[in-house]
Amino acid sequence: MPDASYRPAGPLPNDPFGAYAGPWNRRLAAHLLRRAGFGGTPAQVDALAAQPMNAAVDGLIAFPATPNLTDGPPDLPRVYDQNGKSLLAPGRRLGQGQGRAAVPRVDESAILPASAMASAAMEQNMVGIPPQPGASPAPGVDDALIAKRKALNMARNQADLAITQWWMGRMLATPAPLQEKMTLFLHGHFTSAYRQKGITAQQMLAQNNLYRQNALGNFGDLTLKVAADPAMLRYLDNYVNVDAHPNENFARELMELFTLGHGNYTEQDVREAARAFTGWTLTRPYIVGEFVFDPSKHDDGKKTFLGKTGNFNGTDILNVIFNTEAAPRFLATKLLGFFLYSDPEPQLVDAFAGLIRRNRYDLKPVMDTLLRSKIFYSERAYRALVKSPTEFVIGTMQLAGIDKVGPPVIQAMRRMGQTLFYPPNVAGWSGGATWLNSQTMLTRENFAGALMKSPGAMKAPFLAALNPSVAPKTIAETLVNAVVQGDTSPGSYERLVSYLDGSGVSADGMLSGENYDERIRGAAYLTMAMPAYQLA
């Protein structure tokens, strides 16, 4: 298995982002589905391979409507406020705060998706920290307050499960896989974490839908919306960023992790950007609120940022950032590292950054070019990335025909190293070879084995088409083609055949009607444990 945290070997093709005109087959169709989605069933791969390559990409880039998919779980649990009252109605819409004004030169209606402003059940933070198990209650804390704290924690845990099941279910069911894949990319790029700093499930859902609605939109516009997103305002403390005491957390991560990269700004730039974002806050900052610009808390003095001087606000800061040479290169590196391979060559980054710049940060033409390019379909890029736990789990469930996400699935993903809505830090997940170690590989194998033992596994079309009369070699070939598109070594293939026909055992142990079901399940599991299956 290649070490997918490093750049693949071999020369770059000439004009790497030029249109691919080579052969098109189910192997490359499966590659496209893995990168622009989470994989697919053999039938989906065959259907894509039957189309011309350009038509296949067209169908992925132009997101179909998803009227049967919701923007979140229908009924997220409510929690209590510090007075034991049920939740209040959603807060006022933007621009209705008394004594507050809109963000200068920003269309307020574009700041937040409608789902964020119309959320039906906004949690409120509870005063005090829930007691640790076994701890004695503090003096003066009555049983009613303890009960409320328990109810709060239970509601939050239920909400945690609900939003994760909802998103994974959407990944499984969506007819627009690239939209969900881009949402996953943005979730790891513009990170926020549920329950940290009082972030609610509803705020995480609103942020998730913000990424989905802008999945192939303009990256600069999205960054502005993220700066005003309530979950981000809380996660990086910008809601308490005021002129008297500027908070630098958001300004620093905006440059280091979201737009420019380390080394492309100074500490003075951080301080000046923080001043520009003062007054970007929430309507009710100590509970749940919506974005509002408060001019009374804004530093309206002159600022010098990245060599430019003016009476800058946050919008101005973003305009300066996206007119630098570093910003498109940073975005190019992140996109190529997620969709092509790790550590892309500087000349490849420069060429892709030029494409981003020419398209003024519009992601749709940029991704359209990448998914049709010579480099994307090159052997260098093929299976050059390690599947993330999300990619592995969703792809395996799709293959097995299982569309229900239960708590054990989420627990398995956690053991694999990824919990959706809980990135490890503001930098997101490291990815690459860090996904694979002895523990996570064992968890992946156990997960695949458990799926193959589930009651509905034998109904998966690629298994249901087999029967005891089929020769072991034919079964092995069918499995290898269905699961890894033939990407296995002769030795692995022969071992699979030997397992199926019971080589080295008595006649009673050879493949027969009596042991067929168990043997096929085991063979499917062994195919999923092959090195190629761990790679996207």
Coordinates of C-alpha atoms in Angstrom, one line a residue:
M1 CA 0.0 0.0 0.0
P2 CA 1.4 3.4 -0.9
D3 CA 2.1 6.0 1.8
A4 CA -0.7 8.3 0.7
S5 CA 0.5 11.2 2.9
Y6 CA 3.3 11.9 0.3
R7 CA 3.4 12.8 -3.3
P8 CA 3.1 9.9 -5.8
A9 CA 6.2 9.1 -7.9
G10 CA 6.4 9.6 -11.6
P11 CA 6.4 12.5 -14.0
L12 CA 3.5 15.0 -14.4
P13 CA 1.6 14.8 -17.7
N14 CA 2.1 17.6 -20.1
D15 CA -0.6 20.3 -19.6
P16 CA -1.9 18.4 -16.5
F17 CA -5.2 20.4 -16.3
G18 CA -5.9 19.9 -20.0
A19 CA -8.9 17.8 -20.9
Y20 CA -8.4 14.1 -20.6
A21 CA -9.0 12.2 -23.9
G22 CA -7.8 8.7 -23.0
P23 CA -9.8 5.5 -22.6
W24 CA -12.8 5.5 -20.4
N25 CA -13.8 2.4 -18.4
R26 CA -15.4 1.2 -15.2
R27 CA -12.1 1.4 -13.4
L28 CA -11.9 5.2 -14.1
A29 CA -15.6 5.6 -13.5
A30 CA -15.2 4.1 -10.0
H31 CA -12.3 6.5 -9.4
L32 CA -14.5 9.4 -10.3
L33 CA -17.2 8.2 -8.0
R34 CA -14.8 7.8 -5.1
R35 CA -13.2 11.2 -5.5
A36 CA -16.4 13.2 -6.4
G37 CA -18.5 11.2 -3.9
F38 CA -18.0 8.2 -1.6
G39 CA -17.9 5.4 -4.1
G40 CA -20.8 3.4 -5.4
T41 CA -22.4 0.1 -6.1
P42 CA -21.2 -2.0 -9.1
A43 CA -24.5 -1.0 -10.9
Q44 CA -23.7 2.7 -10.3
V45 CA -20.2 2.3 -11.6
D46 CA -21.4 0.4 -14.7
A47 CA -24.0 3.2 -15.4
L48 CA -21.3 5.8 -15.2
A49 CA -18.9 3.9 -17.3
A50 CA -21.6 3.5 -20.0
Q51 CA -21.6 7.2 -20.4
P52 CA -18.9 9.3 -22.1
M53 CA -16.5 10.8 -19.5
N54 CA -17.7 14.3 -20.1
A55 CA -21.4 13.3 -19.6
A56 CA -20.4 11.5 -16.3
V57 CA -18.8 14.6 -15.0
D58 CA -21.7 16.8 -16.1
G59 CA -24.0 14.7 -14.0
L60 CA -21.9 15.2 -10.9
I61 CA -21.2 18.9 -11.3
A62 CA -24.8 19.9 -12.0
F63 CA -26.3 19.0 -8.7
P64 CA -29.8 17.4 -9.1
A65 CA -32.5 18.6 -6.8
T66 CA -32.9 16.8 -3.5
P67 CA -36.5 17.4 -2.6
N68 CA -36.7 14.1 -0.5
L69 CA -33.8 15.1 1.7
T70 CA -34.3 17.3 4.7
D71 CA -32.1 20.1 6.0
G72 CA -31.8 18.4 9.4
P73 CA -33.5 15.9 11.8
P74 CA -37.2 16.8 12.1
D75 CA -37.3 17.1 15.9
L76 CA -34.1 17.9 17.7
P77 CA -34.4 17.6 21.5
R78 CA -35.1 20.8 23.4
V79 CA -33.1 21.8 26.5
Y80 CA -33.9 24.0 29.5
D81 CA -32.6 27.4 30.2
Q82 CA -31.2 28.4 33.5
N83 CA -34.7 29.2 34.8
G84 CA -36.1 25.8 33.9
K85 CA -38.2 27.2 31.1
S86 CA -38.5 25.6 27.7
L87 CA -36.7 27.1 24.8
L88 CA -37.7 30.6 23.5
A89 CA -38.8 31.1 19.9
P90 CA -36.0 31.8 17.4
G91 CA -34.3 35.2 17.7
R92 CA -35.0 38.2 15.6
R93 CA -33.9 38.3 12.0
L94 CA -30.8 40.2 11.0
G95 CA -31.1 43.9 11.1
Q96 CA -33.8 44.0 13.7
G97 CA -31.6 44.5 16.7
Q98 CA -32.1 47.8 18.4
G99 CA -29.3 50.3 18.1
R100 CA -27.4 48.0 15.7
A101 CA -26.6 48.3 12.0
A102 CA -25.9 46.0 9.1
V103 CA -22.4 45.0 8.2
P104 CA -20.9 47.7 6.1
R105 CA -21.4 47.0 2.3
V106 CA -22.6 43.5 3.0
D107 CA -26.0 42.1 1.9
E108 CA -27.4 40.9 5.2
S109 CA -29.7 38.4 3.6
A110 CA -26.7 36.6 2.2
I111 CA -24.9 36.3 5.5
L112 CA -26.9 33.3 6.8
P113 CA -29.0 30.6 5.1
A114 CA -32.7 30.7 5.8
S115 CA -32.5 27.5 7.8
A116 CA -30.3 29.3 10.4
M117 CA -32.7 32.1 10.9
A118 CA -35.8 29.9 10.9
S119 CA -34.5 27.1 13.1
A120 CA -37.4 25.8 15.1
A121 CA -35.6 24.9 18.3
M122 CA -32.6 26.9 19.4
E123 CA -30.7 25.6 22.4
Q124 CA -29.6 27.9 25.2
N125 CA -26.6 27.4 27.3
M126 CA -27.1 26.5 30.9
V127 CA -25.4 28.5 33.6
G128 CA -22.9 26.3 35.5
I129 CA -20.9 23.2 34.5
P130 CA -22.6 19.9 34.8
P131 CA -21.3 17.9 37.8
Q132 CA -18.9 15.1 37.2
P133 CA -20.1 11.5 37.8
G134 CA -19.9 10.7 41.5
A135 CA -19.3 14.3 42.5
S136 CA -21.2 15.9 45.4
P137 CA -23.5 18.7 44.5
A138 CA -22.2 22.2 45.3
P139 CA -23.7 23.9 48.4
G140 CA -27.1 25.4 47.6
V141 CA -27.6 23.3 44.4
D142 CA -31.0 21.7 44.8
D143 CA -32.3 18.4 43.3
A144 CA -34.3 20.3 40.7
L145 CA -31.2 22.0 39.3
I146 CA -29.3 18.7 39.2
A147 CA -32.3 17.2 37.3
K148 CA -32.2 20.0 34.8
R149 CA -28.5 19.5 34.2
K150 CA -29.1 15.8 33.6
A151 CA -31.9 16.6 31.2
L152 CA -29.6 19.1 29.4
N153 CA -26.8 16.6 28.9
M154 CA -29.3 13.9 27.8
A155 CA -30.8 16.3 25.2
R156 CA -27.4 17.3 23.9
N157 CA -26.3 13.7 23.6
Q158 CA -29.5 12.9 21.7
A159 CA -29.0 15.9 19.4
D160 CA -25.4 14.8 18.8
L161 CA -26.6 11.4 17.6
A162 CA -29.5 12.9 15.6
I163 CA -27.4 15.3 13.5
T164 CA -24.7 12.8 12.8
Q165 CA -27.2 10.1 11.7
W166 CA -28.9 12.7 9.6
W167 CA -25.8 13.8 7.7
M168 CA -24.5 10.2 7.2
G169 CA -28.0 9.2 6.0
R170 CA -27.9 12.1 3.6
M171 CA -24.5 11.0 2.2
L172 CA -26.0 7.5 1.6
A173 CA -29.2 8.7 0.0
T174 CA -28.2 11.8 -2.0
P175 CA -28.4 11.9 -5.8
A176 CA -25.8 14.7 -5.6
P177 CA -22.7 13.0 -4.1
L178 CA -20.3 15.8 -5.0
Q179 CA -22.4 18.3 -3.0
E180 CA -21.9 16.2 0.1
K181 CA -18.3 15.6 -0.6
M182 CA -17.7 19.3 -0.9
T183 CA -19.6 19.8 2.3
L184 CA -17.3 17.3 4.0
F185 CA -14.3 19.2 2.6
L186 CA -15.6 22.5 3.9
H187 CA -16.5 21.0 7.3
G188 CA -12.8 20.1 7.7
H189 CA -11.6 23.4 6.3
F190 CA -13.8 25.9 8.1
T191 CA -14.0 23.9 11.3
S192 CA -16.3 24.3 14.2
A193 CA -17.3 21.8 16.8
Y194 CA -20.6 20.9 18.4
R195 CA -20.8 21.7 22.2
Q196 CA -17.6 23.6 22.3
K197 CA -18.0 27.1 23.6
G198 CA -21.8 26.7 23.8
I199 CA -22.3 25.8 20.1
T200 CA -25.6 24.2 19.6
A201 CA -26.8 21.4 17.4
Q202 CA -29.0 23.8 15.5
Q203 CA -26.0 26.1 14.9
M204 CA -23.9 23.2 13.6
L205 CA -26.8 22.2 11.3
A206 CA -27.0 25.7 10.0
Q207 CA -23.3 25.8 9.3
N208 CA -23.5 22.4 7.6
N209 CA -26.3 23.6 5.3
L210 CA -24.3 26.8 4.7
Y211 CA -21.5 24.7 3.3
R212 CA -23.9 22.6 1.3
Q213 CA -25.7 25.6 -0.3
N214 CA -22.3 27.0 -1.3
A215 CA -20.6 23.8 -2.2
L216 CA -19.7 24.9 -5.7
G217 CA -20.3 28.6 -5.2
N218 CA -17.8 31.4 -4.7
F219 CA -15.2 30.7 -2.1
G220 CA -14.7 34.4 -1.3
D221 CA -18.4 34.9 -0.7
L222 CA -18.5 31.7 1.4
T223 CA -15.7 33.0 3.6
L224 CA -17.6 36.2 4.3
K225 CA -20.7 34.1 5.3
V226 CA -18.5 31.9 7.5
A227 CA -17.1 35.0 9.2
A228 CA -20.7 35.8 10.2
D229 CA -21.8 32.3 11.0
P230 CA -23.0 32.0 14.6
A231 CA -21.1 28.7 15.2
M232 CA -17.9 30.2 13.9
L233 CA -18.4 33.4 15.8
R234 CA -18.6 31.3 19.0
Y235 CA -15.9 28.7 18.1
L236 CA -13.2 31.4 17.4
D237 CA -14.5 33.9 19.9
N238 CA -15.2 36.7 17.5
Y239 CA -18.6 37.4 19.1
V240 CA -16.6 39.0 22.0
N241 CA -14.2 40.9 19.8
V242 CA -14.7 44.5 20.7
D243 CA -12.7 47.7 20.1
A244 CA -11.7 48.0 23.8
H245 CA -10.3 44.5 23.9
P246 CA -9.7 43.0 20.4
N247 CA -9.8 39.2 20.3
E248 CA -7.3 37.8 17.8
N249 CA -8.5 34.2 17.6
F250 CA -10.6 34.5 14.4
A251 CA -8.3 36.8 12.6
R252 CA -5.4 34.5 13.2
E253 CA -7.1 31.3 12.0
L254 CA -8.7 33.2 9.1
M255 CA -5.3 33.8 7.7
E256 CA -3.3 30.7 8.9
L257 CA -5.9 28.0 8.3
F258 CA -8.7 29.4 6.1
T259 CA -7.1 31.6 3.4
L260 CA -3.3 32.4 3.4
G261 CA -1.3 29.8 5.2
H262 CA 1.5 30.3 7.7
G263 CA 4.3 32.7 6.6
N264 CA 2.1 34.9 4.5
Y265 CA 1.1 37.4 7.1
T266 CA 2.7 39.0 10.2
E267 CA 1.6 39.3 13.8
Q268 CA 0.8 43.0 13.1
D269 CA -1.5 41.8 10.3
V270 CA -3.3 39.6 12.9
R271 CA -3.8 42.6 15.2
E272 CA -5.1 44.8 12.5
A273 CA -7.5 42.2 11.1
A274 CA -8.8 41.6 14.6
R275 CA -9.5 45.4 14.9
A276 CA -11.4 45.2 11.6
F277 CA -13.6 42.4 12.8
T278 CA -14.6 44.1 16.0
G279 CA -18.4 44.5 16.4
W280 CA -19.2 41.3 14.5
T281 CA -21.2 39.7 17.2
L282 CA -24.5 37.9 18.2
T283 CA -27.9 39.4 19.1
R284 CA -27.8 37.6 22.4
P285 CA -24.2 36.8 23.0
Y286 CA -24.4 35.0 26.2
I287 CA -27.1 32.5 25.0
V288 CA -28.0 31.7 21.5
G289 CA -28.1 34.6 19.0
E290 CA -27.9 35.5 15.4
F291 CA -25.3 37.5 13.6
V292 CA -25.4 41.3 14.0
F293 CA -22.9 44.1 13.4
D294 CA -22.7 46.4 16.4
P295 CA -21.0 49.7 15.4
S296 CA -20.7 50.7 19.0
K297 CA -18.1 47.9 19.5
H298 CA -16.3 48.4 16.2
D299 CA -12.9 50.0 15.9
D300 CA -13.3 52.5 13.0
G301 CA -9.8 53.8 13.0
K302 CA -7.3 53.4 10.2
K303 CA -5.6 50.0 9.9
T304 CA -2.6 48.8 7.8
F305 CA -3.1 45.2 6.7
L306 CA -0.9 43.2 4.3
G307 CA 0.6 46.5 3.1
K308 CA -2.8 48.2 2.5
T309 CA -4.1 51.1 4.6
G310 CA -7.6 52.2 5.2
N311 CA -10.5 52.4 7.5
F312 CA -11.0 48.7 7.1
N313 CA -13.9 46.5 8.3
G314 CA -14.1 42.7 8.1
T315 CA -15.3 42.8 4.5
D316 CA -12.4 44.9 3.5
I317 CA -10.0 42.5 5.1
L318 CA -11.4 39.7 3.1
N319 CA -11.1 41.7 -0.1
V320 CA -7.5 42.4 0.6
I321 CA -6.8 38.7 1.4
F322 CA -8.4 37.4 -1.8
N323 CA -6.4 39.8 -3.9
T324 CA -3.1 38.4 -2.7
E325 CA -0.9 35.8 -4.6
A326 CA -1.0 33.5 -1.5
A327 CA -4.7 33.0 -1.2
P328 CA -5.4 31.1 -4.5
R329 CA -2.2 29.1 -3.9
F330 CA -3.4 28.1 -0.4
L331 CA -6.9 27.1 -1.7
A332 CA -5.3 25.2 -4.6
T333 CA -3.1 23.2 -2.2
K334 CA -6.1 22.3 0.0
L335 CA -8.4 21.3 -2.9
L336 CA -5.7 19.2 -4.7
G337 CA -4.7 17.6 -1.4
F338 CA -8.3 16.5 -0.8
F339 CA -9.4 15.6 -4.4
L340 CA -6.2 14.6 -6.2
Y341 CA -3.2 13.6 -4.0
S342 CA -1.2 14.9 -1.0
D343 CA 1.7 17.3 -1.3
P344 CA 1.0 18.4 -4.9
E345 CA 4.0 19.7 -6.8
P346 CA 4.6 23.5 -6.7
Q347 CA 4.1 23.8 -10.5
L348 CA 0.8 21.9 -10.2
V349 CA -0.3 24.2 -7.3
D350 CA 0.7 27.3 -9.4
A351 CA -1.3 26.1 -12.4
F352 CA -4.4 25.4 -10.3
A353 CA -4.0 28.6 -8.4
G354 CA -4.0 30.4 -11.8
L355 CA -7.3 28.6 -12.7
I356 CA -8.8 29.7 -9.3
R357 CA -7.7 33.3 -9.9
R358 CA -9.0 33.4 -13.5
N359 CA -12.4 32.2 -12.2
R360 CA -12.4 34.7 -9.4
Y361 CA -12.7 31.9 -6.8
D362 CA -15.9 30.4 -8.3
L363 CA -15.5 26.7 -7.4
K364 CA -17.8 25.2 -10.0
P365 CA -15.6 25.8 -13.0
V366 CA -12.5 25.0 -11.0
M367 CA -13.8 21.6 -9.9
D368 CA -15.2 21.0 -13.4
T369 CA -11.7 21.4 -14.9
L370 CA -10.1 19.2 -12.2
L371 CA -12.6 16.3 -12.7
R372 CA -12.0 16.3 -16.5
S373 CA -8.2 16.7 -16.4
K374 CA -5.3 14.6 -17.5
I375 CA -3.8 14.6 -14.0
F376 CA -7.0 13.5 -12.4
Y377 CA -7.2 10.3 -14.5
S378 CA -3.4 9.7 -14.4
E379 CA -2.0 6.6 -12.7
R380 CA -0.2 9.0 -10.3
A381 CA -3.6 10.1 -8.9
Y382 CA -5.3 6.7 -9.1
R383 CA -5.8 5.3 -5.5
A384 CA -3.3 7.9 -4.3
L385 CA -5.4 8.9 -1.2
V386 CA -6.3 7.0 1.9
K387 CA -10.0 6.9 2.4
S388 CA -11.1 8.9 5.4
P389 CA -13.3 7.0 7.9
T390 CA -16.4 8.8 6.4
E391 CA -15.4 7.7 2.9
F392 CA -14.7 4.2 4.0
V393 CA -17.9 3.8 6.0
I394 CA -20.3 5.4 3.6
G395 CA -18.8 3.6 0.6
T396 CA -18.9 0.3 2.3
M397 CA -22.6 0.8 3.4
Q398 CA -23.5 1.8 -0.2
L399 CA -21.8 -1.3 -1.5
A400 CA -23.6 -3.6 1.0
G401 CA -26.9 -1.9 0.3
I402 CA -27.4 -0.7 3.9
D403 CA -29.1 2.7 4.2
K404 CA -29.7 3.0 8.0
V405 CA -27.0 4.6 10.2
G406 CA -27.2 3.2 13.7
P407 CA -25.2 4.2 16.8
P408 CA -22.7 1.3 16.3
V409 CA -21.7 2.8 12.9
I410 CA -20.9 6.2 14.5
Q411 CA -19.0 4.4 17.3
A412 CA -17.0 2.5 14.7
M413 CA -16.2 5.8 12.9
R414 CA -15.0 7.3 16.2
R415 CA -12.6 4.4 16.7
M416 CA -11.4 4.9 13.1
G417 CA -10.4 8.5 14.0
Q418 CA -13.2 10.7 12.7
T419 CA -16.4 12.0 14.5
L420 CA -18.4 14.3 12.3
F421 CA -19.2 17.7 13.9
Y422 CA -16.2 17.1 16.3
P423 CA -13.0 18.0 14.4
P424 CA -10.0 17.5 16.7
N425 CA -9.0 21.1 16.5
V426 CA -9.4 24.2 14.4
A427 CA -7.0 22.7 11.8
G428 CA -9.4 19.8 11.2
W429 CA -8.3 16.3 10.5
S430 CA -4.8 15.6 9.3
G431 CA -5.9 12.9 6.9
G432 CA -3.6 10.9 4.6
A433 CA -1.7 8.1 6.2
T434 CA -2.6 9.3 9.7
W435 CA -6.0 7.5 9.1
L436 CA -4.2 4.1 9.1
N437 CA -2.6 2.4 12.0
S438 CA -2.9 -1.1 13.6
Q439 CA -6.0 0.0 15.7
T440 CA -7.9 1.8 12.9
M441 CA -7.2 -0.9 10.4
L442 CA -8.6 -3.5 12.8
T443 CA -11.7 -1.3 13.3
R444 CA -12.1 -1.0 9.5
E445 CA -11.9 -4.8 9.1
N446 CA -14.2 -5.4 12.0
F447 CA -16.7 -2.9 10.5
A448 CA -16.7 -4.6 7.1
G449 CA -16.9 -8.0 8.7
A450 CA -19.9 -6.9 10.8
L451 CA -21.7 -5.5 7.7
M452 CA -21.2 -8.8 5.9
K453 CA -22.7 -10.7 8.8
S454 CA -25.8 -8.5 8.9
P455 CA -29.1 -10.0 7.8
G456 CA -29.4 -7.9 4.7
A457 CA -25.9 -8.3 3.4
M458 CA -26.7 -11.2 1.1
K459 CA -29.3 -9.1 -0.6
A460 CA -26.7 -6.7 -1.9
P461 CA -26.9 -7.0 -5.7
F462 CA -23.3 -8.0 -6.2
L463 CA -23.7 -10.9 -3.8
A464 CA -27.3 -11.8 -4.6
A465 CA -26.3 -12.6 -8.2
L466 CA -24.1 -15.4 -7.1
N467 CA -25.2 -18.9 -6.2
P468 CA -23.6 -22.2 -5.1
S469 CA -23.3 -23.5 -8.7
V470 CA -20.8 -20.7 -9.6
A471 CA -17.2 -21.8 -9.6
P472 CA -14.9 -20.3 -6.9
K473 CA -12.7 -18.6 -9.4
T474 CA -15.7 -16.9 -11.0
I475 CA -17.0 -15.8 -7.6
A476 CA -13.6 -14.4 -6.7
E477 CA -13.4 -12.5 -10.0
T478 CA -16.9 -11.1 -9.4
L479 CA -16.0 -9.9 -5.9
V480 CA -12.7 -8.4 -6.9
N481 CA -14.3 -6.5 -9.8
A482 CA -17.2 -5.3 -7.7
V483 CA -15.2 -4.2 -4.7
V484 CA -11.8 -3.0 -6.0
Q485 CA -12.4 -2.9 -9.8
G486 CA -9.8 -5.7 -10.3
D487 CA -7.1 -3.7 -8.3
T488 CA -5.4 -6.6 -6.5
S489 CA -2.3 -8.7 -6.7
P490 CA -2.3 -12.2 -8.2
G491 CA -1.3 -13.6 -4.8
S492 CA -4.3 -11.9 -3.1
Y493 CA -6.6 -13.2 -5.8
E494 CA -5.4 -16.8 -5.4
R495 CA -5.8 -16.6 -1.7
L496 CA -9.3 -15.5 -2.1
V497 CA -10.0 -18.4 -4.5
S498 CA -8.4 -20.8 -2.0
Y499 CA -10.6 -19.5 0.8
L500 CA -13.7 -20.0 -1.4
D501 CA -13.0 -23.5 -2.6
G502 CA -11.7 -24.7 0.8
S503 CA -8.3 -25.6 -0.4
G504 CA -6.3 -27.6 2.2
V505 CA -9.4 -28.8 4.0
S506 CA -11.5 -32.0 3.9
A507 CA -14.1 -32.5 1.2
D508 CA -16.7 -31.4 3.7
G509 CA -15.0 -28.0 3.9
M510 CA -15.2 -27.3 0.1
L511 CA -17.7 -24.7 -1.2
S512 CA -21.2 -26.2 -1.2
G513 CA -24.8 -25.3 -0.6
E514 CA -24.4 -25.9 3.1
N515 CA -21.5 -23.4 3.6
Y516 CA -22.1 -21.1 0.7
D517 CA -23.7 -18.2 2.6
E518 CA -21.0 -18.1 5.2
R519 CA -18.2 -18.5 2.7
I520 CA -19.5 -15.7 0.4
R521 CA -19.8 -13.4 3.3
G522 CA -16.3 -14.2 4.4
A523 CA -14.9 -13.7 0.9
A524 CA -16.6 -10.3 0.5
Y525 CA -15.1 -9.3 3.9
L526 CA -11.6 -10.4 2.7
T527 CA -12.0 -8.4 -0.5
M528 CA -12.8 -5.3 1.6
A529 CA -9.7 -5.9 3.7
M530 CA -7.5 -5.7 0.6
P531 CA -5.0 -2.8 0.5
A532 CA -6.7 -1.2 -2.6
Y533 CA -10.0 -0.9 -0.8
Q534 CA -8.4 1.4 1.8
L535 CA -7.5 3.9 -0.9
A536 CA -9.7 6.4 -2.8

